[in-house]
CSV table of C-alpha atoms in Angstrom, one decimal:
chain,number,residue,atom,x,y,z
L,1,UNK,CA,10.0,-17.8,-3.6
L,2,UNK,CA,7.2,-18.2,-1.3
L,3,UNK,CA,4.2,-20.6,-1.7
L,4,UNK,CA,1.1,-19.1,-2.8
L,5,UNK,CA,-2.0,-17.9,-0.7
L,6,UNK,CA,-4.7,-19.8,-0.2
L,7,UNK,CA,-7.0,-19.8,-3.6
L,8,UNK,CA,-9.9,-17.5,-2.6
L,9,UNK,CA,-8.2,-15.7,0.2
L,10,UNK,CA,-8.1,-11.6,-0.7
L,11,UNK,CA,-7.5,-8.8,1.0
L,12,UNK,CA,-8.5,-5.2,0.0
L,13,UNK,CA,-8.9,-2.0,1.5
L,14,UNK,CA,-11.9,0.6,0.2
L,15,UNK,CA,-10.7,4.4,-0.7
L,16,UNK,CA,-14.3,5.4,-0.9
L,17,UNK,CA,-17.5,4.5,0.4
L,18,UNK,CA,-20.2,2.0,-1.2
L,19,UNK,CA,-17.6,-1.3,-1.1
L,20,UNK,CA,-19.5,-4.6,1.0
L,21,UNK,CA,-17.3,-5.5,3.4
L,22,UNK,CA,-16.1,-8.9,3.7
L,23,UNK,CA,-14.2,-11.0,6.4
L,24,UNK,CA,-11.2,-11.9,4.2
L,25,UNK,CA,-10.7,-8.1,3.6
L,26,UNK,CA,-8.2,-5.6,5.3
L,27,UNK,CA,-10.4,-2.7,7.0
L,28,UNK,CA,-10.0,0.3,5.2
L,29,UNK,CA,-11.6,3.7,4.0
L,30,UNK,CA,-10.4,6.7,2.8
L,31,UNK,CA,-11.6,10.1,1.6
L,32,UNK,CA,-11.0,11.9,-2.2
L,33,UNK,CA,-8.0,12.5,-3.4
L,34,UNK,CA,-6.0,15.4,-2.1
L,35,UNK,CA,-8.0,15.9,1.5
L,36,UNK,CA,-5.6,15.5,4.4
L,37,UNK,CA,-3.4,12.8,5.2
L,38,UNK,CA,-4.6,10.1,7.5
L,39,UNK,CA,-3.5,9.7,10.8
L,40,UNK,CA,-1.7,5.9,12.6
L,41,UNK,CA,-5.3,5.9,13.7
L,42,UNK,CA,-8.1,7.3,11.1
L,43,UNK,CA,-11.8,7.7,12.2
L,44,UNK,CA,-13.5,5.5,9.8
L,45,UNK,CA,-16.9,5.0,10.5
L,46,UNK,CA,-17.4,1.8,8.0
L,47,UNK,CA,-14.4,0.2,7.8
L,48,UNK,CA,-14.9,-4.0,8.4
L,49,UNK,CA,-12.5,-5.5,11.2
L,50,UNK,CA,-9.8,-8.1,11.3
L,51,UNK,CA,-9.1,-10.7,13.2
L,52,UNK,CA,-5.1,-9.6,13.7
L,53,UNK,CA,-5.0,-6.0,14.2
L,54,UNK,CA,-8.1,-6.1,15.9
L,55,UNK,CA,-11.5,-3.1,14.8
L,56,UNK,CA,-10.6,-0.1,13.1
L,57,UNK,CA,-7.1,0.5,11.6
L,58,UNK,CA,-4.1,-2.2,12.0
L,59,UNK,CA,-2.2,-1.6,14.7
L,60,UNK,CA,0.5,1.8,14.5
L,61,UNK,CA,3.9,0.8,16.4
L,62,UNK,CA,7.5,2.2,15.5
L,63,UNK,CA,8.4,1.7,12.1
L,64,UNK,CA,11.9,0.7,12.9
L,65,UNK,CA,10.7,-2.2,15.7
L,66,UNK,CA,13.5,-4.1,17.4
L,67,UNK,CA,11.1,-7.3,17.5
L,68,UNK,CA,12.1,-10.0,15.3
L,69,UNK,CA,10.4,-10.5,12.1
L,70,UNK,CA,6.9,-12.5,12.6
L,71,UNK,CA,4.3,-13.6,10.9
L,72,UNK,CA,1.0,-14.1,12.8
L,73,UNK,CA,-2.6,-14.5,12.5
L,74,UNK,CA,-5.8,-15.1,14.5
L,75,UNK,CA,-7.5,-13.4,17.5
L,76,UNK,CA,-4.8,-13.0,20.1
L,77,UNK,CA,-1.6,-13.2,18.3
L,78,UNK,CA,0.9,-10.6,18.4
L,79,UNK,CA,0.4,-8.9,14.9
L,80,UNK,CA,2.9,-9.5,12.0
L,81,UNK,CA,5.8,-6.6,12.3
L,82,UNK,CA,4.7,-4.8,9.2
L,83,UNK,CA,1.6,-4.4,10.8
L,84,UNK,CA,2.9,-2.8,13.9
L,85,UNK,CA,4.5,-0.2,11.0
L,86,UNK,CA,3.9,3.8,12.1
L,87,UNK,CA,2.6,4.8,8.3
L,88,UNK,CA,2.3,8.4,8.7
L,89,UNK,CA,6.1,8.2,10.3
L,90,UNK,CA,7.5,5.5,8.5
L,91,UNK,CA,10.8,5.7,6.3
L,92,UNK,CA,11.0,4.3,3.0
L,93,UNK,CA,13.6,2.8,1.1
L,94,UNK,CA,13.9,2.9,-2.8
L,95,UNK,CA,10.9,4.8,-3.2
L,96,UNK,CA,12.0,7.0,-6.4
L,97,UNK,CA,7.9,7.6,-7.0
L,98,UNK,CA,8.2,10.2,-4.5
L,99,UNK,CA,11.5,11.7,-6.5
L,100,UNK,CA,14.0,10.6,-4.0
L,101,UNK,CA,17.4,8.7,-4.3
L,102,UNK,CA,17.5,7.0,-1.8
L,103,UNK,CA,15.1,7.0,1.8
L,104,UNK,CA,11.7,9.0,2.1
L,105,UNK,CA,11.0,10.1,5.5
L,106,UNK,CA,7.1,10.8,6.3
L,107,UNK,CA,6.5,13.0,9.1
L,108,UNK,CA,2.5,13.4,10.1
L,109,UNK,CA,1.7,11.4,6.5
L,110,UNK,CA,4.3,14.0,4.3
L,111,UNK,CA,7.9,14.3,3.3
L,112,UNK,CA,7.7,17.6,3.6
L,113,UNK,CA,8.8,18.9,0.2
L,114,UNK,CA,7.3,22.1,-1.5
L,115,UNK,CA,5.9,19.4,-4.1
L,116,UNK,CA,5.3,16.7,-1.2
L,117,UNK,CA,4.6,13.4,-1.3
L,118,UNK,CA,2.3,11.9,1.2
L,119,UNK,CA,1.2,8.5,2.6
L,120,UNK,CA,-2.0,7.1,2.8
L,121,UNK,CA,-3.7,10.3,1.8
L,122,UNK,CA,-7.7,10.8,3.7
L,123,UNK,CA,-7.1,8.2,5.9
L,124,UNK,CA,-6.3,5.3,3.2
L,125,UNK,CA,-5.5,2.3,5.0
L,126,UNK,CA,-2.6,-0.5,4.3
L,127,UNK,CA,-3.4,-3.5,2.9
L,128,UNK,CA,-1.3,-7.1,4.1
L,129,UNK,CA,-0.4,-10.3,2.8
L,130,UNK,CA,2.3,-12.2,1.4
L,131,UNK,CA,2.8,-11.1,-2.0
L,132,UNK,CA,6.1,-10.0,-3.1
L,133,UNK,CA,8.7,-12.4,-4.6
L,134,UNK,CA,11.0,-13.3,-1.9
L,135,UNK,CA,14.8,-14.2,-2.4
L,136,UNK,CA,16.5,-16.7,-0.9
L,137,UNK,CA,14.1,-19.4,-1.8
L,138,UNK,CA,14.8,-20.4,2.4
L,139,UNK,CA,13.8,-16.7,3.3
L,140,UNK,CA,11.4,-16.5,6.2
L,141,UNK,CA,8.1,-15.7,4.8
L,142,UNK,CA,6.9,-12.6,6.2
L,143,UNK,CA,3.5,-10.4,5.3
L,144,UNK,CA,4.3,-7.3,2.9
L,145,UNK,CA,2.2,-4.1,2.7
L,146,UNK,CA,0.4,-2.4,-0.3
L,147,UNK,CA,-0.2,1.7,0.8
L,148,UNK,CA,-1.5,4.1,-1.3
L,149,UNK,CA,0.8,7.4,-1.8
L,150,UNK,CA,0.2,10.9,-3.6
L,151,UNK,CA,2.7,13.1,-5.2
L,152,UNK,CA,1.8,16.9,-5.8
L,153,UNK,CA,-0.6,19.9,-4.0
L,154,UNK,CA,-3.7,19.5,-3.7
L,155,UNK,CA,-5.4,21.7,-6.0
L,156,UNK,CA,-2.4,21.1,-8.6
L,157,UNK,CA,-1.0,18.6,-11.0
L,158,UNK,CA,-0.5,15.3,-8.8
L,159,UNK,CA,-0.3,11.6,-9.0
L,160,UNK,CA,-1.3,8.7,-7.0
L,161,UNK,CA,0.3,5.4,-7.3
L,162,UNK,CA,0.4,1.9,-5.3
L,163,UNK,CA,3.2,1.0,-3.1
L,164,UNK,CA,3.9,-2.8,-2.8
L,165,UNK,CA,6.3,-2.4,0.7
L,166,UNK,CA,8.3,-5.2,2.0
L,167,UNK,CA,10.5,-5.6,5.1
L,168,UNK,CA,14.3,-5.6,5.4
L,169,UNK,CA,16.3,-8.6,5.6
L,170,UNK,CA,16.8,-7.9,9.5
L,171,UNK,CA,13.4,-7.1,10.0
L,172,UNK,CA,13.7,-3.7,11.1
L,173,UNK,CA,13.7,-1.2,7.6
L,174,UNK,CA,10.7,-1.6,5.2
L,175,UNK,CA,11.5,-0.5,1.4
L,176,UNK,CA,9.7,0.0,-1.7
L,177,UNK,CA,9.3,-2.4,-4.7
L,178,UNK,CA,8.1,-1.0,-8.0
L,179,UNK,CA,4.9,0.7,-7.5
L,180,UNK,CA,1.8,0.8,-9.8
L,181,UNK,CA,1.1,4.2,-11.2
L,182,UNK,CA,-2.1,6.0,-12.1
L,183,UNK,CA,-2.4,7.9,-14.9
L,184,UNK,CA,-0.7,10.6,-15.9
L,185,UNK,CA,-2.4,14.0,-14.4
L,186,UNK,CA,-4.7,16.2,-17.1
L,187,UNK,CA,-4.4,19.6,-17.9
L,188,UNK,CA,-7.2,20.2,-15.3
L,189,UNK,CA,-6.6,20.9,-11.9
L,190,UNK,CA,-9.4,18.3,-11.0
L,191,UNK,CA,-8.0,15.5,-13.8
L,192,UNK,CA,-6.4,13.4,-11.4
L,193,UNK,CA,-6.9,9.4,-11.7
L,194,UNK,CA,-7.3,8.4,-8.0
L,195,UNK,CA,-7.4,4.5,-6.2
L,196,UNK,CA,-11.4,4.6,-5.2
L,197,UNK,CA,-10.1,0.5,-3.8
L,198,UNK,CA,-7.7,-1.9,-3.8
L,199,UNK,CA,-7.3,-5.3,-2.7
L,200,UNK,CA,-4.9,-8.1,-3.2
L,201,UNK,CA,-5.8,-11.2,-4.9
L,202,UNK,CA,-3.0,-13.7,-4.3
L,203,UNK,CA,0.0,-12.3,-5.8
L,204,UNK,CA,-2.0,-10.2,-7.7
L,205,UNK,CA,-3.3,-6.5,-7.6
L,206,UNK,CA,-6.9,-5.3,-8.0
L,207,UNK,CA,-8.2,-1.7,-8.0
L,208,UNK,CA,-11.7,0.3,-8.5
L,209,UNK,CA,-10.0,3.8,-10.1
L,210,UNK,CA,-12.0,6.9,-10.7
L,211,UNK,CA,-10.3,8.3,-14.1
L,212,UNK,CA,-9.5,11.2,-15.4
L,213,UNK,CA,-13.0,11.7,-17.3
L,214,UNK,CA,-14.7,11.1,-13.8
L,215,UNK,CA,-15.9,7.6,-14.5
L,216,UNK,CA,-14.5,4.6,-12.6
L,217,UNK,CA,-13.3,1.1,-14.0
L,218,UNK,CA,-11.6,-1.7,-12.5
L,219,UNK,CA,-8.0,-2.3,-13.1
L,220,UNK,CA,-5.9,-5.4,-12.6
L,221,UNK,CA,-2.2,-5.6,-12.1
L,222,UNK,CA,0.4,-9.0,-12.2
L,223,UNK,CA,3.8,-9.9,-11.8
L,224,UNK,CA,6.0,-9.2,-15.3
L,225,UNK,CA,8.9,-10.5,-13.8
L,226,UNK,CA,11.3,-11.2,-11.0
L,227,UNK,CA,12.2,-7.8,-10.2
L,228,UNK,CA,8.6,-6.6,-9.5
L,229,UNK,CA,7.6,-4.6,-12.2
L,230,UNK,CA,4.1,-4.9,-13.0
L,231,UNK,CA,1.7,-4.9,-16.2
L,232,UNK,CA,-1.9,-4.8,-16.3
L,233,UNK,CA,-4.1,-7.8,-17.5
């Protein structure tokens, strides 16, 4: 299992305007709720920096890399390979949030489907950093990715939740863990619970929701055991 991050250390990215940014937080803004998906490179005019995937968005590569798994840091370096991840493009393993069996394939930040699921909707941005339980205890320890995905229309029932994403054993796939859910949609077309933020916070998960009522609140999110199921706190 890997060690624990450094007590203090916590890395967030903002869904909405009005967060202070912070240098130990992953840039990152994003518009409402069912706008378009985001691009590998957003225009986000208030998004902080970071030191490893330089201003702006982290860095968009292939999402299948042949580069061998890395984990780096500082101005410089060669950013960690989940970094380098093509978002809008990427393929998912094991993501059954998005009501697949088996692999989701994004294409331009969608699957596709007539009820579609799509990733990092208006621009949301990944957050990084070591958090899910890794087996072997002698694994290499690598950075994982949270990213916020949306199933459903705009303008119909749909439903956000957070992806924790974690690379292959090789390196080269990335595949889901068990996400975190928002609510359940209301009978509205505009009740949707939506991720204004989220952050991480060592291993855990913290996020500034706007609920169905309209109002926001701030959720938090742990480990409830080793296969990565989550319970709030």
């Amino acid at each position: 299992m890997r060690g624990k991050l450094l007590v203090g250390v916590a890395l967030s990215v903002t869904v909405g305007a009005g967060c202070t940014p912070s240098v130990d937080r992953v840039a990152g803004d994003a518009g409402p709720a069912g706008s378009a998906a985001g691009s590998a490179s957003p225009s986000v005019s208030s998004a902080p920096t970071t030191a490893s995937s330089g201003p702006g968005t982290p860095t968009a590569g292939s999402a299948t890399p042949a580069a061998p798994v890395s984990r780096t840091s500082g101005t410089g370096t060669q950013p960690s390979e989940i970094r380098q991840t093509d978002w809008p493009n990427a393929v998912i393993r094991k993501l059954g949030f998005c009501e697949s069996d088996d692999s989701v394939v994004f294409r331009n930040g969608s699957n596709g489907f007539d009820v579609p699921c799509r990733i990092l909707p208006g621009g949301a941005q990944p957050v990084y950093g070591e958090f899910i339980v890794e087996e072997p205890a002698n694994a290499p320890s690598t950075e994982d990715a949270l990213v916020l995905v949306e199933l459903g229309n705009p303008n119909a029932a749909r439903r956000q939740a957070l992806v924790p994403v974690q690379l292959s054993d090789n390196g080269r796939g990335r595949y889901a863990w068990p996400v975190i859910r928002g609510d359940q949609p209301g009978s509205g077309v505009d009740q949707v619970m939506t991720f204004v933020s989220y952050r991480l916070v060592g291993q855990n998960v913290e996020a500034t929701v706007r609920t169905l009522g309209g109002g926001t609140e701030t959720r938090r999110w742990r480990k409830a055991d080793g296969s990565g199921n989550w319970e709030r706190y």
